[in-house]
Coordinates of C-alpha atoms in Angstrom, one line a residue:
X298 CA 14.2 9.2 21.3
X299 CA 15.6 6.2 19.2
X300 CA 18.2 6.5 16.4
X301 CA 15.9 6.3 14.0
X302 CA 13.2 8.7 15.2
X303 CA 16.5 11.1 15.1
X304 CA 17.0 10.5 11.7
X305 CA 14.0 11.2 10.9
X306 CA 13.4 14.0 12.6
X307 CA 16.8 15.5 11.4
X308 CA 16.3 14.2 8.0
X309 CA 13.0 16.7 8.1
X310 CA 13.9 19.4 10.4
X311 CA 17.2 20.5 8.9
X312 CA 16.5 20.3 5.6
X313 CA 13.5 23.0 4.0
X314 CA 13.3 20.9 0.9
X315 CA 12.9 17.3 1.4
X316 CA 12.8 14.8 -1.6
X317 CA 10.5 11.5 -2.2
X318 CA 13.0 8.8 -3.5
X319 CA 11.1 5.4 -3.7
X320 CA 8.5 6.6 -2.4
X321 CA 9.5 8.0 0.9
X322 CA 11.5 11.3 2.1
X323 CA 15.0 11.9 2.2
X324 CA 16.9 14.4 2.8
X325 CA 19.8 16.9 0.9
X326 CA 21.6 16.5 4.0
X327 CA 24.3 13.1 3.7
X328 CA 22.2 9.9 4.1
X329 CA 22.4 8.3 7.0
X330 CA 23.1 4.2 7.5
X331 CA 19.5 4.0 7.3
X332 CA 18.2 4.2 4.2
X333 CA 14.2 4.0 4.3
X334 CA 14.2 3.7 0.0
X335 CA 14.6 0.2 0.7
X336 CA 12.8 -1.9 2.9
X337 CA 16.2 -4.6 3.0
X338 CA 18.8 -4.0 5.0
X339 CA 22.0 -5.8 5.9
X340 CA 22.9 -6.6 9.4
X341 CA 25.2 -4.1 10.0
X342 CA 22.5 -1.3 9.0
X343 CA 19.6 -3.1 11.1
X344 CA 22.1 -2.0 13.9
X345 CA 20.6 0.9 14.5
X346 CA 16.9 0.6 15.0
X347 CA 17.3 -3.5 15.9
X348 CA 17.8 -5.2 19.7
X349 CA 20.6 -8.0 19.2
X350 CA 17.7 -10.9 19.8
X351 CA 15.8 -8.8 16.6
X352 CA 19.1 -9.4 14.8
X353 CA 19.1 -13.0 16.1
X354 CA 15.8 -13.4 14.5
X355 CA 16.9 -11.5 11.2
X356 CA 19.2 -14.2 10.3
X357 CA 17.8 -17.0 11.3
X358 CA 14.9 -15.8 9.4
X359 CA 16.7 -15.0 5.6
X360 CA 19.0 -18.2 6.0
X361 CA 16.3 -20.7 6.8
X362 CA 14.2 -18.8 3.8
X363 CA 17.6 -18.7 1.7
X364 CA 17.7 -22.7 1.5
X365 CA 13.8 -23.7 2.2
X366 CA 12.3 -21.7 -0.7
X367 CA 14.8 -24.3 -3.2
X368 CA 13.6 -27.1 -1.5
X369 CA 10.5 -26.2 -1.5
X370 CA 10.7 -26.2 -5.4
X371 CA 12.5 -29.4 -6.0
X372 CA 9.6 -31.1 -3.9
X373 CA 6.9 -29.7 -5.2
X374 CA 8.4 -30.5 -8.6
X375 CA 9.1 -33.7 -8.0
X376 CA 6.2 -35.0 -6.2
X377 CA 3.6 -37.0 -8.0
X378 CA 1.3 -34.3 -9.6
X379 CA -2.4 -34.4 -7.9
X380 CA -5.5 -35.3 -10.0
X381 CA -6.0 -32.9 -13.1
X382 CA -3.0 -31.0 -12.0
X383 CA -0.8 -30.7 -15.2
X384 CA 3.1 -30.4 -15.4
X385 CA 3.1 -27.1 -16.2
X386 CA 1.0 -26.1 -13.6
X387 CA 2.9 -28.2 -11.0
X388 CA 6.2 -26.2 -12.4
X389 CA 4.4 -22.7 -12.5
X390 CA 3.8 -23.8 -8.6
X391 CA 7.1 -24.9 -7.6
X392 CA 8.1 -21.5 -9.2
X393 CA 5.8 -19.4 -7.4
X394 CA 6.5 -21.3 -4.2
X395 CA 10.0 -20.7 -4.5
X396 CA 9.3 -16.4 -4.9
X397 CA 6.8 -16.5 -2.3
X398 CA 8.9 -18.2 0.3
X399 CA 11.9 -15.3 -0.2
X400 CA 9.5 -12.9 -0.4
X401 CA 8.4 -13.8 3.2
X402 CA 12.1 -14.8 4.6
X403 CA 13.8 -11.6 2.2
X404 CA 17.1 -13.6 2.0
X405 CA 17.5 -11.2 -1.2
X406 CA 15.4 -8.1 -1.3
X407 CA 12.0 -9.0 -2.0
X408 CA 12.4 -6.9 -5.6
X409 CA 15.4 -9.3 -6.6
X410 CA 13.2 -12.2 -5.6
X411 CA 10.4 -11.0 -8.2
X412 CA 12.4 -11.5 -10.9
X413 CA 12.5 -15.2 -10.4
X414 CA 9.6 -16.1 -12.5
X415 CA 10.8 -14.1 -15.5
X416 CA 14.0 -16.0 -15.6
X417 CA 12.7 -20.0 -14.6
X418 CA 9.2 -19.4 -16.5
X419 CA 10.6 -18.9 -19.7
X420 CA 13.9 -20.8 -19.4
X421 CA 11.4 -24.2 -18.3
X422 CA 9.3 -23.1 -21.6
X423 CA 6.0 -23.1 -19.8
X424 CA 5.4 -19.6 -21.6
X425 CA 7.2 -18.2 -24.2
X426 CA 10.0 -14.9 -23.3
X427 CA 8.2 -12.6 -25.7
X428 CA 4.3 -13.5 -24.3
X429 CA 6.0 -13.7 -20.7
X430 CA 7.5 -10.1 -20.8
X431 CA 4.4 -8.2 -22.2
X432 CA 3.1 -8.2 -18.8
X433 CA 6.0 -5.3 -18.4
X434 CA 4.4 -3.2 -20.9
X435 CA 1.0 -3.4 -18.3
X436 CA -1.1 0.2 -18.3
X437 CA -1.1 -0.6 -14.5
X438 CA 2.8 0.2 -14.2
X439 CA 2.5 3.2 -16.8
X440 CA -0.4 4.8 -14.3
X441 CA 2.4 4.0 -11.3
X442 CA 5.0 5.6 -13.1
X443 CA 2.9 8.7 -13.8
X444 CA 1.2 8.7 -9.7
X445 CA 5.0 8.7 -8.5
X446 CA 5.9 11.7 -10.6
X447 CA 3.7 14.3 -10.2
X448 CA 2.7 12.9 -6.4
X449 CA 6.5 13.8 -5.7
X450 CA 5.5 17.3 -7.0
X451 CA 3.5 18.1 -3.7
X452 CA 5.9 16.4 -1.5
X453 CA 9.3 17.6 -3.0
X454 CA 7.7 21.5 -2.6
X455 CA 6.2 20.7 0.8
X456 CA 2.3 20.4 0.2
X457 CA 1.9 17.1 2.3
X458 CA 3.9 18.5 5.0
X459 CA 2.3 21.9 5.2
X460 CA -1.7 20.1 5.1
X461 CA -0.9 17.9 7.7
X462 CA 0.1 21.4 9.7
X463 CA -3.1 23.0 8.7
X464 CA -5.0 20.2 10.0
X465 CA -3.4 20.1 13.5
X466 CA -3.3 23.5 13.9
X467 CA -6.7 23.7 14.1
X468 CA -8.9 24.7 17.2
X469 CA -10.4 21.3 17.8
X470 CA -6.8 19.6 18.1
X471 CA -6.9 21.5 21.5
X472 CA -10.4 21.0 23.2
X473 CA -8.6 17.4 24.3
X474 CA -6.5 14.6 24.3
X475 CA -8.6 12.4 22.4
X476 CA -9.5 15.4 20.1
X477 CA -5.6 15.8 19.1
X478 CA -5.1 12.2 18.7
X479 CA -8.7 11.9 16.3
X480 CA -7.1 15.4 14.4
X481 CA -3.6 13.9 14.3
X482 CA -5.0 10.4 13.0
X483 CA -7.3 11.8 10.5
X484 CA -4.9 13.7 9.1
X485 CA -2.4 10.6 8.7
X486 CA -5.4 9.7 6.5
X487 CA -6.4 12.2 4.3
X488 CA -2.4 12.8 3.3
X489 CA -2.4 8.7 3.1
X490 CA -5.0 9.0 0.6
X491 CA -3.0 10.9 -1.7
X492 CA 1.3 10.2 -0.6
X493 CA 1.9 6.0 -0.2
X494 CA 1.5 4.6 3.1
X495 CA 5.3 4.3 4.1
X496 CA 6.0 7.8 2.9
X497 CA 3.2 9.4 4.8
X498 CA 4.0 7.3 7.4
X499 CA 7.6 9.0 7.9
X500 CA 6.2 12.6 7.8
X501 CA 3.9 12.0 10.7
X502 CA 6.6 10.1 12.7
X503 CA 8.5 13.5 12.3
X504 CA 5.3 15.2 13.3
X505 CA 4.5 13.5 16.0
X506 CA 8.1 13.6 17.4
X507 CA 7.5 17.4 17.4
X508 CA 4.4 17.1 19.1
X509 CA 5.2 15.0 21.4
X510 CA 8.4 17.5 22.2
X511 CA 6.4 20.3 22.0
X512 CA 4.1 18.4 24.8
X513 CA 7.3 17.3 26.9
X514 CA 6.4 13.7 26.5
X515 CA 8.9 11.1 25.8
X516 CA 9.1 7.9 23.5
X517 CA 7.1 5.8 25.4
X518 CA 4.4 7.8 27.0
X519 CA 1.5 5.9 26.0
X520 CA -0.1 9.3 24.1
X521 CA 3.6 9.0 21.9
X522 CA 2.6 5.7 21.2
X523 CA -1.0 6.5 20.6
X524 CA 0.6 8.5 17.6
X525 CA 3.0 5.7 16.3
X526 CA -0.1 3.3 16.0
X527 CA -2.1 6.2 14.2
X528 CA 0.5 7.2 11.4
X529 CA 1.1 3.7 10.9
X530 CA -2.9 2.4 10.9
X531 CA -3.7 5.9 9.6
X532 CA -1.9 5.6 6.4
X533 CA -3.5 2.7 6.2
X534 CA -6.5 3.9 6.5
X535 CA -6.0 5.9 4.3
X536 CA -4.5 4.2 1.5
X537 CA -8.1 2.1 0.9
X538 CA -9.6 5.4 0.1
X539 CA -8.0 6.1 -3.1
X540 CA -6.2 3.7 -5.6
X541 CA -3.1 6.3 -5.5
X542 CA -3.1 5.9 -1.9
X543 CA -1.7 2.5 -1.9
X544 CA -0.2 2.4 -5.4
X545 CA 1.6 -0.7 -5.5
X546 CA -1.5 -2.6 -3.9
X547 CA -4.4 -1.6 -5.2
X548 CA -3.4 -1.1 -8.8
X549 CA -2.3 -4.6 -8.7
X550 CA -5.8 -5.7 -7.2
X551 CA -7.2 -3.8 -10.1
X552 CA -4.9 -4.9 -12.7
X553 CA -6.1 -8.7 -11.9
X554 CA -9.3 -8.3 -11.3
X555 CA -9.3 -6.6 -15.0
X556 CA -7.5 -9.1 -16.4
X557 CA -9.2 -11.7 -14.5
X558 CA -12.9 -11.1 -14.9
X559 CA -12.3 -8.1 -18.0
X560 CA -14.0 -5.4 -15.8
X561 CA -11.3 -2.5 -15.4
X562 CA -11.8 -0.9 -12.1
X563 CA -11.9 2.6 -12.6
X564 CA -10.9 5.4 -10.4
X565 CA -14.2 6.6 -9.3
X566 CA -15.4 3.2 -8.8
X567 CA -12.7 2.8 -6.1
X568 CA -13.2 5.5 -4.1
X569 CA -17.1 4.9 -4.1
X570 CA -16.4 2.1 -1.8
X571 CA -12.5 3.0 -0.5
X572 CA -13.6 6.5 1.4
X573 CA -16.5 4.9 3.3
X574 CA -14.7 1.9 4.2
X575 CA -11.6 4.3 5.2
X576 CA -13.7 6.2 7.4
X577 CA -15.0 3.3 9.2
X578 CA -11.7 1.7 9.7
X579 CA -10.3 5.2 11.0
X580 CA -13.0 5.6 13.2
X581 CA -12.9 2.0 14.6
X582 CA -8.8 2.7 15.0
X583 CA -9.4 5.8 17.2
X584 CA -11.5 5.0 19.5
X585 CA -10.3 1.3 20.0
X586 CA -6.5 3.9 20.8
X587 CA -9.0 5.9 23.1
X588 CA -9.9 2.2 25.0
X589 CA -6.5 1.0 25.2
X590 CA -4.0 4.1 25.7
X591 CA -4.5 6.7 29.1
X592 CA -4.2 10.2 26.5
X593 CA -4.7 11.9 29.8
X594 CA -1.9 15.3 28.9
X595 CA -0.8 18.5 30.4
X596 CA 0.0 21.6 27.6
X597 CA -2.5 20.3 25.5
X598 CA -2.6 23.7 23.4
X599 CA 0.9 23.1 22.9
X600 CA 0.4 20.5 20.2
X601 CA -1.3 23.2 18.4
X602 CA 1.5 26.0 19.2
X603 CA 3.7 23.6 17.8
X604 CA 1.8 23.0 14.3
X605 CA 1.4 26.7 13.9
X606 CA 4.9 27.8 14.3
X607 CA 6.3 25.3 11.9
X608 CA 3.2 26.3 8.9
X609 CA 4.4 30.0 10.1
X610 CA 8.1 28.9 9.2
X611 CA 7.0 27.6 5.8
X612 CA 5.2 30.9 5.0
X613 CA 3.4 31.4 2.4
X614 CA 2.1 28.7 -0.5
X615 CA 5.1 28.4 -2.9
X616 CA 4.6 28.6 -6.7
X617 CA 5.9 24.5 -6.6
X618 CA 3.1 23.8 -4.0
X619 CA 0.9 25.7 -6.1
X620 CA 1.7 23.8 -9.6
X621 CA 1.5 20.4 -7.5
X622 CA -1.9 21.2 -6.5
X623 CA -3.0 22.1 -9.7
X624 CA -1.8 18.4 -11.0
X625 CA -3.7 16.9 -8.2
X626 CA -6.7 18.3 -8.4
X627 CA -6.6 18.2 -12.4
X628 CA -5.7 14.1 -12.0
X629 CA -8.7 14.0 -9.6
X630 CA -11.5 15.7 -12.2
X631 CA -10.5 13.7 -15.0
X632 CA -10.1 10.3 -13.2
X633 CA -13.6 11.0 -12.1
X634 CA -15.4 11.5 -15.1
X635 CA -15.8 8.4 -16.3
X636 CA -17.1 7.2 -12.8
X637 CA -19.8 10.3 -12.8
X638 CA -20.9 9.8 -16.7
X639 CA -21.4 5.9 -16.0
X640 CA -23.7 7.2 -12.9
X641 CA -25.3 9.5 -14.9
X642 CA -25.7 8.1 -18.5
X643 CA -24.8 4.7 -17.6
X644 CA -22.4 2.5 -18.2
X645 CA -23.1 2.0 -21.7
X646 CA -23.6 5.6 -23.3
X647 CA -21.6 6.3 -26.1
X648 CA -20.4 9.0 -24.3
X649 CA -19.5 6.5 -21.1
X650 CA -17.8 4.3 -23.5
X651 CA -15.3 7.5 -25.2
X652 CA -14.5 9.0 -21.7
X653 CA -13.1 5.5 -21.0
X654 CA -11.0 5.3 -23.7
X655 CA -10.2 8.9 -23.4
X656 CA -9.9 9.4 -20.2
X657 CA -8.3 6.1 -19.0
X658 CA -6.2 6.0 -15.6
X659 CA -3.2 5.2 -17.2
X660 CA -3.6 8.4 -19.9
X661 CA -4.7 10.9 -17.3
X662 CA -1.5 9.7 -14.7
X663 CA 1.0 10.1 -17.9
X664 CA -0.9 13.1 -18.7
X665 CA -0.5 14.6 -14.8
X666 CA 3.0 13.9 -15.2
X667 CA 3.9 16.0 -18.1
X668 CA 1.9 18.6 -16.8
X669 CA 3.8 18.4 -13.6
X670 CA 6.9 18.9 -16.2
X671 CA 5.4 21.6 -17.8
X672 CA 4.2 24.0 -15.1
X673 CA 6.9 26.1 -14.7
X674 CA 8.3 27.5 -10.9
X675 CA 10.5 30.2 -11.9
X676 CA 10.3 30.7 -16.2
X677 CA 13.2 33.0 -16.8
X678 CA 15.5 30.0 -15.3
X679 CA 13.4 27.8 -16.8
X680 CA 13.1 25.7 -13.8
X681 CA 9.8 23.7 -13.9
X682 CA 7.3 21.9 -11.0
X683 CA 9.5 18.6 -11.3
X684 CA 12.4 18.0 -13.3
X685 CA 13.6 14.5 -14.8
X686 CA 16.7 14.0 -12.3
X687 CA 14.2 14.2 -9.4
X688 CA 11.4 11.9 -11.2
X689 CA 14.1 9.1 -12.0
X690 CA 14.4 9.1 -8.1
X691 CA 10.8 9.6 -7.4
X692 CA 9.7 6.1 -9.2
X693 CA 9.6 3.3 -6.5
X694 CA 10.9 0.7 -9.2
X695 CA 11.2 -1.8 -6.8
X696 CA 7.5 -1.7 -6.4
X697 CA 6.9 -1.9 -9.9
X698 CA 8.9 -5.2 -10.1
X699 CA 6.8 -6.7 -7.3
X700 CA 3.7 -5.6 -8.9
X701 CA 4.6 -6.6 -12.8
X702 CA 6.1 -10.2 -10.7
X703 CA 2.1 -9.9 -9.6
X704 CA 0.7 -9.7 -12.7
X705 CA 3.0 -12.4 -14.8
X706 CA 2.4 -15.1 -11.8
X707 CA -1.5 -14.2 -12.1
X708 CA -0.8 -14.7 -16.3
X709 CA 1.2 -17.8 -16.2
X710 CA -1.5 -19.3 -13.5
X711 CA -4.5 -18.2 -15.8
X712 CA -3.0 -19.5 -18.8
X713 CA -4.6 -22.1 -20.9
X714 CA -2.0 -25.1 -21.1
X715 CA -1.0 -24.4 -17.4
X716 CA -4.5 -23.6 -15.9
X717 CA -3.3 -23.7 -12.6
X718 CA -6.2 -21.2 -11.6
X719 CA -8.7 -23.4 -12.6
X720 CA -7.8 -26.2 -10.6
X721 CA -7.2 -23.8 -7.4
X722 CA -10.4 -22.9 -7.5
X723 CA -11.7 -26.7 -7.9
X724 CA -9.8 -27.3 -5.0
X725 CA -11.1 -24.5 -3.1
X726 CA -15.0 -25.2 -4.4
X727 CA -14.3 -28.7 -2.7
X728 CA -13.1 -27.1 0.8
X729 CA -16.4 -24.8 0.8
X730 CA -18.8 -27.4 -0.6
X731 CA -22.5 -27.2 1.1
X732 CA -21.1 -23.6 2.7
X733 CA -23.4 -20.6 2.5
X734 CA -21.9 -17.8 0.1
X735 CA -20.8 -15.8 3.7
X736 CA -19.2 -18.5 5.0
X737 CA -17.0 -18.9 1.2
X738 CA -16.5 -14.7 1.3
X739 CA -15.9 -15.0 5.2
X740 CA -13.2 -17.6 4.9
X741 CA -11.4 -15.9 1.8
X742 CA -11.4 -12.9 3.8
X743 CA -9.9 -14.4 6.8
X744 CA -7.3 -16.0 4.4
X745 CA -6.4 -12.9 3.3
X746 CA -6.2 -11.3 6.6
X747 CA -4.0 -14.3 8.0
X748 CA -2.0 -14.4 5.0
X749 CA -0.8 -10.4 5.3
X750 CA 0.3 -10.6 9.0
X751 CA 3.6 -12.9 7.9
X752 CA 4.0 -12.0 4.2
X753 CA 3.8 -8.2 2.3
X754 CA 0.7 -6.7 1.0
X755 CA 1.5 -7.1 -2.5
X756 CA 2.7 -10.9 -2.5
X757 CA -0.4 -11.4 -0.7
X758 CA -2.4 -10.0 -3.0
X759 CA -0.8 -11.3 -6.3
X760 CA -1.2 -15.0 -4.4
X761 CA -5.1 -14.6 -3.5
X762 CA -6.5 -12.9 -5.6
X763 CA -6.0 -14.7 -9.2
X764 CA -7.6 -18.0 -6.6
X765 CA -10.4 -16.1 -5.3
X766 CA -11.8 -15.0 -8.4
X767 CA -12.5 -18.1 -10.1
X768 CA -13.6 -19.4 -6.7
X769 CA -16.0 -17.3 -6.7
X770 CA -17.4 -17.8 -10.3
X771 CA -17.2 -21.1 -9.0
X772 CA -19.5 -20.7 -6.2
X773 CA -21.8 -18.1 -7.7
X774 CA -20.3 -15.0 -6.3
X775 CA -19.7 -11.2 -7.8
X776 CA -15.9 -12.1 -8.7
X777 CA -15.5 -7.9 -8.9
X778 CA -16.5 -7.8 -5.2
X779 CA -14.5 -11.3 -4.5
X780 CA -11.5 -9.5 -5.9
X781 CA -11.9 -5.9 -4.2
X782 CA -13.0 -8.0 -1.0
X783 CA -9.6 -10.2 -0.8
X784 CA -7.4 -6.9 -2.2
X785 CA -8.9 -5.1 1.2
X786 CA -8.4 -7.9 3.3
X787 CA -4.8 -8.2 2.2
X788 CA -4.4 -4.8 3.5
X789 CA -5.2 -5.3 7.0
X790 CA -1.7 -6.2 8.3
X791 CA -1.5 -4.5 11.0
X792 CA -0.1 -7.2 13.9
X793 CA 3.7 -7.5 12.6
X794 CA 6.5 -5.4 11.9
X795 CA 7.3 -7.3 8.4
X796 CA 3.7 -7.4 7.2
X797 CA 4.0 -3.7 5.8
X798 CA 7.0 -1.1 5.3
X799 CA 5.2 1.6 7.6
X800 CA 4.5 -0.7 10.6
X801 CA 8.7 -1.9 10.2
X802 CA 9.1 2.3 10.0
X803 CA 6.9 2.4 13.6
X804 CA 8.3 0.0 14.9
X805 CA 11.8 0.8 14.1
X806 CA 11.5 4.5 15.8
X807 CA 11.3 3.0 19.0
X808 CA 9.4 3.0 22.2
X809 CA 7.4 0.3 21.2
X810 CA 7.7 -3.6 22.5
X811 CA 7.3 -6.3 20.1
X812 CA 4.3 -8.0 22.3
X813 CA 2.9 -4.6 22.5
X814 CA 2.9 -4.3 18.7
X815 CA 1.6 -7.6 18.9
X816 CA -1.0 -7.2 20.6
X817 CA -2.5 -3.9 19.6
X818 CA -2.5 -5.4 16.1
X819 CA -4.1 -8.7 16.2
X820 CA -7.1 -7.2 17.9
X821 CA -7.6 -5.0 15.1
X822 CA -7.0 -7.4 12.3
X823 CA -9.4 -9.9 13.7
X824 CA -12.0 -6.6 14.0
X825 CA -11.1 -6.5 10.6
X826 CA -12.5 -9.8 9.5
X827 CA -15.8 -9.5 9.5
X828 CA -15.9 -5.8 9.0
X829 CA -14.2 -6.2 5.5
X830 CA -15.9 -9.5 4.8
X831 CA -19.7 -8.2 5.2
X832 CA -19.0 -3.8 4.3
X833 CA -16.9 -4.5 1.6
X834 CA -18.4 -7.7 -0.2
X835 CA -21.9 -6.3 0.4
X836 CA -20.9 -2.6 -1.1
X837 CA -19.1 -4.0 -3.9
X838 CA -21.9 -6.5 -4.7
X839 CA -24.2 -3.7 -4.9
X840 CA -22.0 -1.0 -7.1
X841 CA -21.3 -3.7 -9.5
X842 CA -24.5 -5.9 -10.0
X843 CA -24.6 -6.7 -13.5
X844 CA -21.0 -8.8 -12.5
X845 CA -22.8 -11.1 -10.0
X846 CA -23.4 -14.4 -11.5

């Protein structure tokens, strides 16, 4: 087992109540030098997870990024604008250049790197410091703040750990091979649609290791690795099924398409289309694992032997567990209202209209919160479901950084003495002229898958979408579904370590070669293209019709 797969396991094992802290678990034990709050690392800490050549590669990578993402501004801000390009839009561009390119070679962490735009945009006066910084004040980073807290009520008391159990534990997890790896992965999912990718992620590595102890398999027996690949694709799965499920992705998606075409995705509205397309991706990623892995296993049943003595160990549903569940599942209803009255009544009821004001994401994830304050565990110590030390820790602020650096790029793009958006899409309109409206959605989503395997999800995203959108009211296209379509498509990173904290976390554990990872990945991503382009587009298109133009 690597170093990090020990600290992992450790982390879990010896420690009954593990925390979330920016977004993933640690433990009460001492930390060890790796630190999975942060996806940055220095050199020395890459040490233990990274071959000498990988380190090699590190540095070359941040020090060529460190000096070409400058360069890359000067010249772009010095060259002689193209036609009907203005200044400000040439600057906003240079700027955004300059973010984008650290953001992909992390000379800095890549939440340092966000804040470049809120110092050069206002300090080169292309928008004003007290229009720049409302974007901070966003109801997309309030409902983030509110998912973290009372999501790190089921994880701080154990929930996600001990449903995961359940779910392996289960009879069919025995009848074979491929049934424990289909249990296994679908369980990476459901938690995924509920905990963030890279913290669900590191729960299942620390499952799996038991499993695959509890099987007498080592690191690289290809069933082990069968497991890496399906709590990294898992949680990825996973995390298109519900917005909370990728947090820092998808309420970015939904924070631009709102403030790009005014329709506010709700809650409802994304898991009408996120849980199909979840379960297809899940189902493709099994059995394409079944076609490429030999599961072929002795002491199959004692997978299952393992899950049940570990649920037995955390007896009983604790009164934290409890409480957390209750958030969830109050969250859930009220989320969904809306959604189910705009079925029902339609989306212009009186009634539709109030439950959206009421009853908006933002309100009901504050609300969750200070339920999940209020909901006490023991009331004679007055000790309650979370408390505000825990919740400081429990806020991936780094995420909110990238996500608010999303949403003031996609402002200062979209704004009407820059109108760098406009002229993207002109540009793009050009490049598909005489193209049928697949061959436009097609070749944004193949952008968007292209774009994720080098860069993260949410730079990704916060680049494409804000271009797609207008492109597509250029073209004639739903810009809802463009927008949902491209947000997907930047999600399907699954052939590189860097494109996404929980592949680096699978990759990392060990027992996995980089041109295996390779490999394995860019089949599914290019699966992904068309499957995303045509199911997502198409199911979109139809949900929101009164959107296409």
């Amino acid at each position: 087992m690597s170093s990090l797969s020990k600290v992992t396991v450790e982390a879990f094992m010896k420690c009954s109540t593990p925390k979330l802290i920016g977004g993933v678990f640690m433990s009460e034990q001492p930390k060890s030098k790796i630190d999975m709050s942060s996806g940055w690392k220095s050199f020395e800490e890459l040490k233990e997870s990274y071959s000498p050549a990988e380190i090699k590669f590190e540095k070359a990578r941040r020090s060529i990024g460190l000096w070409l993402g400058p360069l890359l501004f000067m010249i772009i801000l010095l060259m002689p604008a193209p036609a009907g390009l203005t200044f400000k839009a040439q600057e906003v561009l240079a700027i955004t250049a300059l973010t984008i390119t650290w953001w992909i070679c992390e000379p800095i962490p890549i939440p340092a790197a966000g804040l470049i735009p809120f110092i050069m945009i206002p300090a080169m006066s292309i928008i004003p410091l007290k229009d720049f910084l409302a974007v901070l004040g966003h109801e997309n980073n309030w409902l983030m703040i509110g998912a973290y807290i009372f999501i790190g009520a089921l994880v701080q008391h154990g929930f996600t750990k001990r449903m995961a159990l359940w779910i392996l534990s289960r009879k069919v997890a025995s009848v074979s091979p491929f049934a424990l790896l289909f249990t296994y992965t679908l369980a990476v999912a459901i938690v995924s649609a509920f905990l963030s990718n890279i913290a669900c992620t590191m729960l299942f590595l620390v499952i799996g290791a038991g499993v695959a102890e509890a099987l007498n398999i080592n690191n690289v027996h290809p069933f082990s690795k069968a497991m890496k690949f399906g709590a990294a694709y898992g949680s990825q799965a996973g995390g298109f099924m519900t917005p909370i499920g990728s947090p820092n992705t998808n309420f970015l998606a939904m924070g631009l398409i709102a403030s790009l075409t005014g329709y506010q995705v709700r809650f409802g509205d994304w898991m009408a289309f996120g849980i199909p397309f979840g379960i297809v991706m899940l189902v493709i990623m099994i059995f394409y694992f079944r076609g490429i892995f030999n599961l072929k296993l002795e002491n199959l049943g004692s997978a299952r032997e393992y899950a049940e003595r570990e649920l037995k160990a955390m007896g009983p549903l604790t009164v934290g567990e409890r409480n957390g569940l209750i958030v969830l599942i109050t969250a859930i209803v009220l989320w969904l209202v809306p959604s189910v009255a705009s079925m029902i009544l339609g989306k212009d009821a009186a009634l539709t209209k109030y439950l959206d004001t009421v009853l908006n994401g933002t309100i009901v994830a504050l609300f969750a919160a200070l339920l999940a304050f209020l909901l006490p565990t023991d009331w004679k110590e007055r000790k309650f479901t979370v408390n505000w030390t825990n919740s400081e820790r429990e806020v991936n602020w780094g995420a909110i950084i990238i996500v608010t650096t999303g949403f003031a790029l996609g402002n200062a793009m979209n704004a009407k003495d820059v109108g760098l958006l406009a002229w993207s899409a002109n540009q793009l309109s050009y490049v598909f002229a005489g193209s049928s409206p697949w061959m436009v959605i097609l070749g944004l989503t193949t952008i968007g898958v292209a774009l994720t395997q080098f860069l993260p999800n949410v730079p990704a995203i916060a680049m494409l979408i804000p271009i797609a959108v207008p492109t597509a009211l250029a073209v004639g296209l739903n810009p809802v579904a463009i927008g949902l379509t491209v947000a997907i498509a930047c999600q399907q990173s699954y052939a590189m370590p860097i494109a996404a904290p929980q592949m680096a976390l699978v990759y990392g554990s060990g027992g996995l070669k980089i041109t295996e990872f390779v490999k394995v990945g860019s089949v599914l991503s290019l699966f992904s293209i068309p499957i995303t382009a045509f199911v997502i587009y198409n199911w979109t298109n139809w949900l929101f019709p009164f959107l296409a133009k």
